[in-house]
mmCIF file with all atom_site columns, C-alpha atoms in Angstrom:
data_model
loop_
_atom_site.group_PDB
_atom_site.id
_atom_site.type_symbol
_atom_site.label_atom_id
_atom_site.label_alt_id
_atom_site.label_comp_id
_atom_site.label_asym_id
_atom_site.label_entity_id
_atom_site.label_seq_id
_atom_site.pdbx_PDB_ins_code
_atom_site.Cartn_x
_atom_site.Cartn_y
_atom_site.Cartn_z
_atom_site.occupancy
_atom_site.B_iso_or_equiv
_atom_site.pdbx_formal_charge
_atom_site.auth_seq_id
_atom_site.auth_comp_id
_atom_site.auth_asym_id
_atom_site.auth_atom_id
_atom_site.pdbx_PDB_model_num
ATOM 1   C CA . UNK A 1 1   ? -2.335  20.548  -21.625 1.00 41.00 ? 18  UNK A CA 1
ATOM 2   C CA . UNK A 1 2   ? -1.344  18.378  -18.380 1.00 48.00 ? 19  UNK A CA 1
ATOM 3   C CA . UNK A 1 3   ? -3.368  16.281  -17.145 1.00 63.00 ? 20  UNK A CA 1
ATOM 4   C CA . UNK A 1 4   ? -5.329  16.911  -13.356 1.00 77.00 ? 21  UNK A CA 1
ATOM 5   C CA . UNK A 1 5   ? -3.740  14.655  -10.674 1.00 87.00 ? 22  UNK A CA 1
ATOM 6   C CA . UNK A 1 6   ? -6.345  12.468  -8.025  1.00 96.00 ? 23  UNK A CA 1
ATOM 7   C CA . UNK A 1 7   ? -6.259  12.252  -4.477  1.00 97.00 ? 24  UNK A CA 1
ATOM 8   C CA . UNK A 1 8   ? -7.916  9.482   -2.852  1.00 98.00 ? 25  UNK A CA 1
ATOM 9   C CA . UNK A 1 9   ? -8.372  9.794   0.660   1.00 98.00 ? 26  UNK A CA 1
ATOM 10  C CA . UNK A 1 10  ? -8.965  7.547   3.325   1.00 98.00 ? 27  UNK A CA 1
ATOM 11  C CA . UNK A 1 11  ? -12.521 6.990   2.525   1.00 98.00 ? 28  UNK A CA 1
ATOM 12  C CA . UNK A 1 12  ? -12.131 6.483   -1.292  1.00 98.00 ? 29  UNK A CA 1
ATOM 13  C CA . UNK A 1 13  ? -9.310  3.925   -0.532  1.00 98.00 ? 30  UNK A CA 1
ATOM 14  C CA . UNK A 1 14  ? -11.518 1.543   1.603   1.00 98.00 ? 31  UNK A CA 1
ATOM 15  C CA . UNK A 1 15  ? -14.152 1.521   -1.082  1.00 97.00 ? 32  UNK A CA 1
ATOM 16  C CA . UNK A 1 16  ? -11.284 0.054   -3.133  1.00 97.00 ? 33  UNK A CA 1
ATOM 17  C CA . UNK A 1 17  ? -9.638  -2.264  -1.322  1.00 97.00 ? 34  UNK A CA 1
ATOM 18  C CA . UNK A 1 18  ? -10.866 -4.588  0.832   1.00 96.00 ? 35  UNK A CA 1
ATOM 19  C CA . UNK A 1 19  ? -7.774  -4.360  3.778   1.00 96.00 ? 36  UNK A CA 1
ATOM 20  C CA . UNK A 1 20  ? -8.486  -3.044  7.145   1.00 96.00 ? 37  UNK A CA 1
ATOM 21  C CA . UNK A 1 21  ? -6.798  -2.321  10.640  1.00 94.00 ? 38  UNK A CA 1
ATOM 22  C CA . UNK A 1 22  ? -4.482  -4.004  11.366  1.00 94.00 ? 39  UNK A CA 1
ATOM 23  C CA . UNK A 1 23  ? -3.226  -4.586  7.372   1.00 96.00 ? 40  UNK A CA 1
ATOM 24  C CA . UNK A 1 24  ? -4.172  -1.269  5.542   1.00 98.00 ? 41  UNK A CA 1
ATOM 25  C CA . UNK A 1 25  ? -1.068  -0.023  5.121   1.00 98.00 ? 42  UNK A CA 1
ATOM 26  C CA . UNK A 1 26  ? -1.283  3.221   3.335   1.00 98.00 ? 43  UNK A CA 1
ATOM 27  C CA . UNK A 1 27  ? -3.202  6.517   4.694   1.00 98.00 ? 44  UNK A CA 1
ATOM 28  C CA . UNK A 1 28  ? -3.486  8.419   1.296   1.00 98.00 ? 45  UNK A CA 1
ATOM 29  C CA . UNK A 1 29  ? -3.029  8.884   -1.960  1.00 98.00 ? 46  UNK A CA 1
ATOM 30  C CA . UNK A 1 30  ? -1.800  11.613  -3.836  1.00 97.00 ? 47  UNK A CA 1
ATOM 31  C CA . UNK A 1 31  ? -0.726  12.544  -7.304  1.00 96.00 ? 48  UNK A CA 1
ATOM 32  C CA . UNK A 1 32  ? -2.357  9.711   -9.026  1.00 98.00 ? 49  UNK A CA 1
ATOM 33  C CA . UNK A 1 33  ? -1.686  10.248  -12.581 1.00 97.00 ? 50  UNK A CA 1
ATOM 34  C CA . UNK A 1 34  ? -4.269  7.654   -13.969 1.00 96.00 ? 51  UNK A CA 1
ATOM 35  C CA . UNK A 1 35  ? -2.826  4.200   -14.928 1.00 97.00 ? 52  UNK A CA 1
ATOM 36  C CA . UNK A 1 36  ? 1.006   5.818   -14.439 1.00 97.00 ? 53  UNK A CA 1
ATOM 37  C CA . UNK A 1 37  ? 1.833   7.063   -11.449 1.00 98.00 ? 54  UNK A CA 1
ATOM 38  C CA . UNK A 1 38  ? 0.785   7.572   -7.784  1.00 98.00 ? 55  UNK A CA 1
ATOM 39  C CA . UNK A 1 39  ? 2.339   8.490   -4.283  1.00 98.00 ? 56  UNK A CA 1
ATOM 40  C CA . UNK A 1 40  ? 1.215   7.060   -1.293  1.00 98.00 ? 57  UNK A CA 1
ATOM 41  C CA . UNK A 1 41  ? 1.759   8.130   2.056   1.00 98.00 ? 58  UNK A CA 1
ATOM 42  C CA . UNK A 1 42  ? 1.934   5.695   5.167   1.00 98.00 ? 59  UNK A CA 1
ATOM 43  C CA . UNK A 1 43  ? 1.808   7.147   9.002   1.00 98.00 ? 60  UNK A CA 1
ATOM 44  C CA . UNK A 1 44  ? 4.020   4.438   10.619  1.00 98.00 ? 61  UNK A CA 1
ATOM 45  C CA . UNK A 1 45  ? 2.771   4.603   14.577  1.00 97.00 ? 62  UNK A CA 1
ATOM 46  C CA . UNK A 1 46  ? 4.063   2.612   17.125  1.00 96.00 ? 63  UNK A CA 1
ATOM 47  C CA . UNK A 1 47  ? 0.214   1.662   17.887  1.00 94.00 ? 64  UNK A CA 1
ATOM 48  C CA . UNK A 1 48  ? 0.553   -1.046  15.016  1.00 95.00 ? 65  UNK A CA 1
ATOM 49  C CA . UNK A 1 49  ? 0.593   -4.579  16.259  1.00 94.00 ? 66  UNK A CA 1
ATOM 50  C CA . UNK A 1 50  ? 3.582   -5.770  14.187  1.00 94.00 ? 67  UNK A CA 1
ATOM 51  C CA . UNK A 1 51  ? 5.345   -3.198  16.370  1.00 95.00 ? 68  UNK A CA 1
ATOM 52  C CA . UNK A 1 52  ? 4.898   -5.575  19.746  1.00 93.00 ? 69  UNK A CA 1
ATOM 53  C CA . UNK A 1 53  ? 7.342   -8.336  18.349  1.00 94.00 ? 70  UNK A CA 1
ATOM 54  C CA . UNK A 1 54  ? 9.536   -6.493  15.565  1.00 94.00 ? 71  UNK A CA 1
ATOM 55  C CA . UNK A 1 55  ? 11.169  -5.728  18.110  1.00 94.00 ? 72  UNK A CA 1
ATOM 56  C CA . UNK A 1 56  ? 11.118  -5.011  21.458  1.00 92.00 ? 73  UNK A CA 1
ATOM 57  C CA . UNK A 1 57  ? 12.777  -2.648  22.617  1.00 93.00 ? 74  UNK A CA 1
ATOM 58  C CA . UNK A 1 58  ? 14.025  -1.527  18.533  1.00 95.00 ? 75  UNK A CA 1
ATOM 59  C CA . UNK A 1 59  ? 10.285  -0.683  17.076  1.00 96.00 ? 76  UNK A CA 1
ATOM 60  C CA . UNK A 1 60  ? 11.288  -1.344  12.939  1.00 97.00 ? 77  UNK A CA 1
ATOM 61  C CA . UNK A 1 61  ? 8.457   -1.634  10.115  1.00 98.00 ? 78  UNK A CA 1
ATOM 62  C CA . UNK A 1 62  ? 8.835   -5.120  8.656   1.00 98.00 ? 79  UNK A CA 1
ATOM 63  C CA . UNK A 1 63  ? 10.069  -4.841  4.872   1.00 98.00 ? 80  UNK A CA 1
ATOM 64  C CA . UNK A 1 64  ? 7.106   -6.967  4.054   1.00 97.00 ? 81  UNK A CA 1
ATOM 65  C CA . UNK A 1 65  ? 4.591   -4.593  5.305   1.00 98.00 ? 82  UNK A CA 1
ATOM 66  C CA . UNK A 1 66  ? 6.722   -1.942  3.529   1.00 98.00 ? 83  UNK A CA 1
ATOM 67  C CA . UNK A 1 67  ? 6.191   -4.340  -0.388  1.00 98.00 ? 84  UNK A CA 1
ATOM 68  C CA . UNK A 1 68  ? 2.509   -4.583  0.849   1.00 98.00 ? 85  UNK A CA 1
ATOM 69  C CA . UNK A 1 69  ? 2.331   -0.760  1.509   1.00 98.00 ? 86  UNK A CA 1
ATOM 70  C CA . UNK A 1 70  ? 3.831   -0.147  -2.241  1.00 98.00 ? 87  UNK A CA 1
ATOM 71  C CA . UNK A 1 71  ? 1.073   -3.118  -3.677  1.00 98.00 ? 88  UNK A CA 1
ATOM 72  C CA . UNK A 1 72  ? -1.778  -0.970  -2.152  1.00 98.00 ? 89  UNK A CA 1
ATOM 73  C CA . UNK A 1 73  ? -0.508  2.287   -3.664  1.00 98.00 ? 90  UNK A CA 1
ATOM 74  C CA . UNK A 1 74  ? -1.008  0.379   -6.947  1.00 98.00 ? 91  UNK A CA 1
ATOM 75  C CA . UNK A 1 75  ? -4.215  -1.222  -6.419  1.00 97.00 ? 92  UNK A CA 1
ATOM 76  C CA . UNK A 1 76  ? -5.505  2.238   -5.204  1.00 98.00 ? 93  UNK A CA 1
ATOM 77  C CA . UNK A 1 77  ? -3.962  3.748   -7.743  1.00 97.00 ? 94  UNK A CA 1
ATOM 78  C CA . UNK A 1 78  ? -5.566  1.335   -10.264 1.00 96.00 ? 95  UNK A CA 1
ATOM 79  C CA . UNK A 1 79  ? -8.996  1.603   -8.622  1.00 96.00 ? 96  UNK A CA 1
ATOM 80  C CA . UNK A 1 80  ? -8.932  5.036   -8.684  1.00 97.00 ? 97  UNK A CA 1
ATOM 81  C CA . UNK A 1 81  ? -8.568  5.731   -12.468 1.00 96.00 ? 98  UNK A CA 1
ATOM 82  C CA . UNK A 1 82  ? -10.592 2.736   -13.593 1.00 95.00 ? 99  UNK A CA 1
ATOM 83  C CA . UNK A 1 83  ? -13.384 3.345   -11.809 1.00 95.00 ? 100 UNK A CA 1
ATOM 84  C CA . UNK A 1 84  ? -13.212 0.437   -9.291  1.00 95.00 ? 101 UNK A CA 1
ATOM 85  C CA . UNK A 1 85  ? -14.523 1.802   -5.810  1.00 96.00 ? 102 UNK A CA 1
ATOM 86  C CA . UNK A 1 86  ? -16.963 -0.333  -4.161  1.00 96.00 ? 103 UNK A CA 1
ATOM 87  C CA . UNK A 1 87  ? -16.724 -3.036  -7.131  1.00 94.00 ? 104 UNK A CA 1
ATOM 88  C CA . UNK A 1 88  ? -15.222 -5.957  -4.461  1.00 94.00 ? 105 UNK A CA 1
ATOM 89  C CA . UNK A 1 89  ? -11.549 -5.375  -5.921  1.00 92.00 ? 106 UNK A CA 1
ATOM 90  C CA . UNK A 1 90  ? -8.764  -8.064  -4.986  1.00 93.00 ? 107 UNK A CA 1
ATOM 91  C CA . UNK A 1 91  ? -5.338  -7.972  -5.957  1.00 93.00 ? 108 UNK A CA 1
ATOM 92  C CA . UNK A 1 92  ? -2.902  -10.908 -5.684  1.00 95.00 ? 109 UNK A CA 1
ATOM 93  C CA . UNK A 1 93  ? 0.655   -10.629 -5.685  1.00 96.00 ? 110 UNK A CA 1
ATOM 94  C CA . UNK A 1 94  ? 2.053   -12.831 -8.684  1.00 97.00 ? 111 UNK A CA 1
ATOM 95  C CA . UNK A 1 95  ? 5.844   -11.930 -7.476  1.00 98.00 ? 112 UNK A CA 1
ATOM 96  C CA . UNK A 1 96  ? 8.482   -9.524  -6.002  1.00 98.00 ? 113 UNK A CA 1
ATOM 97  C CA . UNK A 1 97  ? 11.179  -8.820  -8.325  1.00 98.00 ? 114 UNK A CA 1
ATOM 98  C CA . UNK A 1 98  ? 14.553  -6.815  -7.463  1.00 98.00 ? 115 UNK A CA 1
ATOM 99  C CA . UNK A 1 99  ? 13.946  -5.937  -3.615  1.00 98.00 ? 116 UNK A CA 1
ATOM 100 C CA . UNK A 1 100 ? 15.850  -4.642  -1.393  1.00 98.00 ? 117 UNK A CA 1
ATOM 101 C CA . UNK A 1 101 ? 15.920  -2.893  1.800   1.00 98.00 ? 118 UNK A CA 1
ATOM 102 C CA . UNK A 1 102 ? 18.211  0.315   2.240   1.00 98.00 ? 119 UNK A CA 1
ATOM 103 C CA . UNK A 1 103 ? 17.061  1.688   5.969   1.00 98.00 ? 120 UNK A CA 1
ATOM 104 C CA . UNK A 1 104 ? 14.931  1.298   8.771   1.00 98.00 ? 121 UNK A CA 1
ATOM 105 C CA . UNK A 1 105 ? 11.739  2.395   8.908   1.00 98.00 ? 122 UNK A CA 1
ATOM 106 C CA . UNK A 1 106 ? 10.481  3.233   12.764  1.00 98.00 ? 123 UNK A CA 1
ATOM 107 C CA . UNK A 1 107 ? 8.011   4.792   14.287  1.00 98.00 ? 124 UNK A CA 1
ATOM 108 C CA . UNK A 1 108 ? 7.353   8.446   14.072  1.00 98.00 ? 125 UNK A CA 1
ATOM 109 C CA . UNK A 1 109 ? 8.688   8.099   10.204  1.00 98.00 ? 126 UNK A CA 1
ATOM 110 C CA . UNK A 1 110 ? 6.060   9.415   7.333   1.00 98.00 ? 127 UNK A CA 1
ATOM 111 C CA . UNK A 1 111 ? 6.715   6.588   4.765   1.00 98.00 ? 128 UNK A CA 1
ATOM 112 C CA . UNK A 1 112 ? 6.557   8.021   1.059   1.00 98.00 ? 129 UNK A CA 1
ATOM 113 C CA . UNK A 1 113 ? 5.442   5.560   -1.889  1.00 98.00 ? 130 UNK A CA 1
ATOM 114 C CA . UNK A 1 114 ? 6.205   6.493   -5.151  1.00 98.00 ? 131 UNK A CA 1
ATOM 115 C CA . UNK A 1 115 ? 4.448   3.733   -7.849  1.00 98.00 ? 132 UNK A CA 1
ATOM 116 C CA . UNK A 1 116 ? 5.012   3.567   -11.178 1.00 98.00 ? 133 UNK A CA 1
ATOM 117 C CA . UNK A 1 117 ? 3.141   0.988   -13.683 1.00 98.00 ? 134 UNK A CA 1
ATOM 118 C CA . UNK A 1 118 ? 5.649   -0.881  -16.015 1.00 98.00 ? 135 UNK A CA 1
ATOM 119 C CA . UNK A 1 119 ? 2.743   -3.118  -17.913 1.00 98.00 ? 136 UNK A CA 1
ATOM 120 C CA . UNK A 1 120 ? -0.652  -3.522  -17.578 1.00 97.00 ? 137 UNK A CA 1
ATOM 121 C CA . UNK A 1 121 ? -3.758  -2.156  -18.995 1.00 93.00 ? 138 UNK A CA 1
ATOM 122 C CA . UNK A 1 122 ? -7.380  -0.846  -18.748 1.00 92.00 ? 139 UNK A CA 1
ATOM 123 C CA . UNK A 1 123 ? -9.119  -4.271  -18.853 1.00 91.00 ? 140 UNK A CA 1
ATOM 124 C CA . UNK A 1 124 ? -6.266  -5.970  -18.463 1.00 93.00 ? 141 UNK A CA 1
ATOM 125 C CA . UNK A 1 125 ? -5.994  -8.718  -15.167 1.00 95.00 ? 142 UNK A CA 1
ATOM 126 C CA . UNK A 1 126 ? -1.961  -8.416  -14.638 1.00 98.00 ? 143 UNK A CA 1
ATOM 127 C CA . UNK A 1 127 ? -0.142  -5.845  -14.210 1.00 98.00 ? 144 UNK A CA 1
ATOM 128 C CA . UNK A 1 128 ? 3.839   -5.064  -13.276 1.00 98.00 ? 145 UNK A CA 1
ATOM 129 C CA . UNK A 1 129 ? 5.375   -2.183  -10.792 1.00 98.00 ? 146 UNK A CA 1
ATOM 130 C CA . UNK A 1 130 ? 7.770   -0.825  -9.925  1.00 98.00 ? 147 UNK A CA 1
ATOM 131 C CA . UNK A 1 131 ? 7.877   1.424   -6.300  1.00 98.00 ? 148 UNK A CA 1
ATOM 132 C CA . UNK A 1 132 ? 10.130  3.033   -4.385  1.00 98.00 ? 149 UNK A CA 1
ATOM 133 C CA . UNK A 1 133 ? 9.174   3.745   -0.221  1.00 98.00 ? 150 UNK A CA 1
ATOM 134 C CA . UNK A 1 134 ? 11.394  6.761   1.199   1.00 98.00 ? 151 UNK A CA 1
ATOM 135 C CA . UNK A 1 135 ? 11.712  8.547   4.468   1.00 98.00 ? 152 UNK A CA 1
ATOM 136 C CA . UNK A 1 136 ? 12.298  12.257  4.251   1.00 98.00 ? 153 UNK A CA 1
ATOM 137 C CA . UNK A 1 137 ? 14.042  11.520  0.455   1.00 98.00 ? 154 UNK A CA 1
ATOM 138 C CA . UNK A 1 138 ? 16.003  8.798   1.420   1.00 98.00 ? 155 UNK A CA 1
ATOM 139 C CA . UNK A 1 139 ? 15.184  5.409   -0.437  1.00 98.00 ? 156 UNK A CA 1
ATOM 140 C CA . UNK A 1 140 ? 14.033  2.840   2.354   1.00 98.00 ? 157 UNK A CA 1
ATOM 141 C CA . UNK A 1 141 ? 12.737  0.159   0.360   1.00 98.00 ? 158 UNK A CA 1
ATOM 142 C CA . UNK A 1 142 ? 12.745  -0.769  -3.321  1.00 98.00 ? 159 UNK A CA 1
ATOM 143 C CA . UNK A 1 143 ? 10.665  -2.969  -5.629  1.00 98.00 ? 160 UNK A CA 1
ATOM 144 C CA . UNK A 1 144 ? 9.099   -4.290  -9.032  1.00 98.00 ? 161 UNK A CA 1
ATOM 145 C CA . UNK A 1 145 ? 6.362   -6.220  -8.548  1.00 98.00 ? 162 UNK A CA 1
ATOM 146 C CA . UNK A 1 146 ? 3.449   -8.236  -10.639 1.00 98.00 ? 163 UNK A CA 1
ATOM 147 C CA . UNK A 1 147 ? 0.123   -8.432  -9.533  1.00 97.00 ? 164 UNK A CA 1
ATOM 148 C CA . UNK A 1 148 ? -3.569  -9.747  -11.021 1.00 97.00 ? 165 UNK A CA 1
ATOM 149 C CA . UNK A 1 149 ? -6.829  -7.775  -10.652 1.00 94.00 ? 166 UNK A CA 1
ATOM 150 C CA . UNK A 1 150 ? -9.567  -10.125 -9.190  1.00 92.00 ? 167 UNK A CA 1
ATOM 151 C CA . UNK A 1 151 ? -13.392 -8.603  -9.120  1.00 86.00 ? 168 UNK A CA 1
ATOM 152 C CA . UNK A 1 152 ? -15.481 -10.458 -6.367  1.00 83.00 ? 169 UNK A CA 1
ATOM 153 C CA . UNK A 1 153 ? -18.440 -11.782 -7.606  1.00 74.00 ? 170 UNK A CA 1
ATOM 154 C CA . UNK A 1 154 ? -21.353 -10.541 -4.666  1.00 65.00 ? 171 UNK A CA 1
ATOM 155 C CA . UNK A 1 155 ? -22.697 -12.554 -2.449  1.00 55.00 ? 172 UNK A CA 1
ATOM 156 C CA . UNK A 1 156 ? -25.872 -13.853 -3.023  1.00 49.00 ? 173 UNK A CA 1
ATOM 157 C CA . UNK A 1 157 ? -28.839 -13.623 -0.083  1.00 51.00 ? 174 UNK A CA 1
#
């Protein structure tokens, strides 16, 4: 019997993750196949501030925001299966392992983010990625990553 795959949409992933315009990086979510695997998808428009200075006149995604794009795949990805929306979820990068950069991304691309857990666990605080980002199939970006759950506590009155 295989298993349903989750969507979250824009809506579920803000009750997940804290990050807002201009550093939520991802517009969806699809595919999640609970702890294992997810793809996010990422609109890249030249409306995005990072687009004023990197660089003029050559619009190109920086690679970090492309790692950070991957990282909130996983977190929604993660929040999504363990039942984490609106439970003041952080994650924390621990490090970036293996990354490299294969092509620019620019505006107009639709940037694909396919996640895959390595290690981790329900209840566990760390856990270890790897992800690829791709434009229309070919690889963009590459990366494992580690990275610790943090539940806020909230805020008392």
């Amino acid at each position: 019997m295989s298993e349903q795959l989750v969507t979250a949409d824009i809506d579920l992933i803000q009750r997940i993750i804290p990050h807002r315009y201009p550093f939520l990086l991802v517009d969806k979510v699809l595919d999640i196949n609970g702890t294992e695997t997810a793809t996010g998808v990422k609109n890249v428009t030249f409306n995005e501030p990072h687009f004023q200075g990197h660089f003029p006149g050559a619009s190109i995604m920086p690679g970090v925001t492309i790692v950070e794009a991957m990282a909130q795949t996983a977190a929604v990805m993660l929040g999504t299966s363990l039942g984490l929306a609106d439970k003041n979820l952080l994650v924390y990068f621990m490090a970036i392992d293996k990354c490299r950069f294969r092509r620019k991304v620019v505006p107009g691309d639709v940037l694909k983010l396919s996640l895959k857990t390595l290690r981790g666990k329900p209840g566990g605080k760390v856990w270890r990625f790897s992800g690829v980002a791709s434009v229309e199939g070919d690889t963009a970006a590459e990366a494992e990553f580690t990275a610790m759950m943090d539940m806020q506590k909230e805020s008392e009155p």
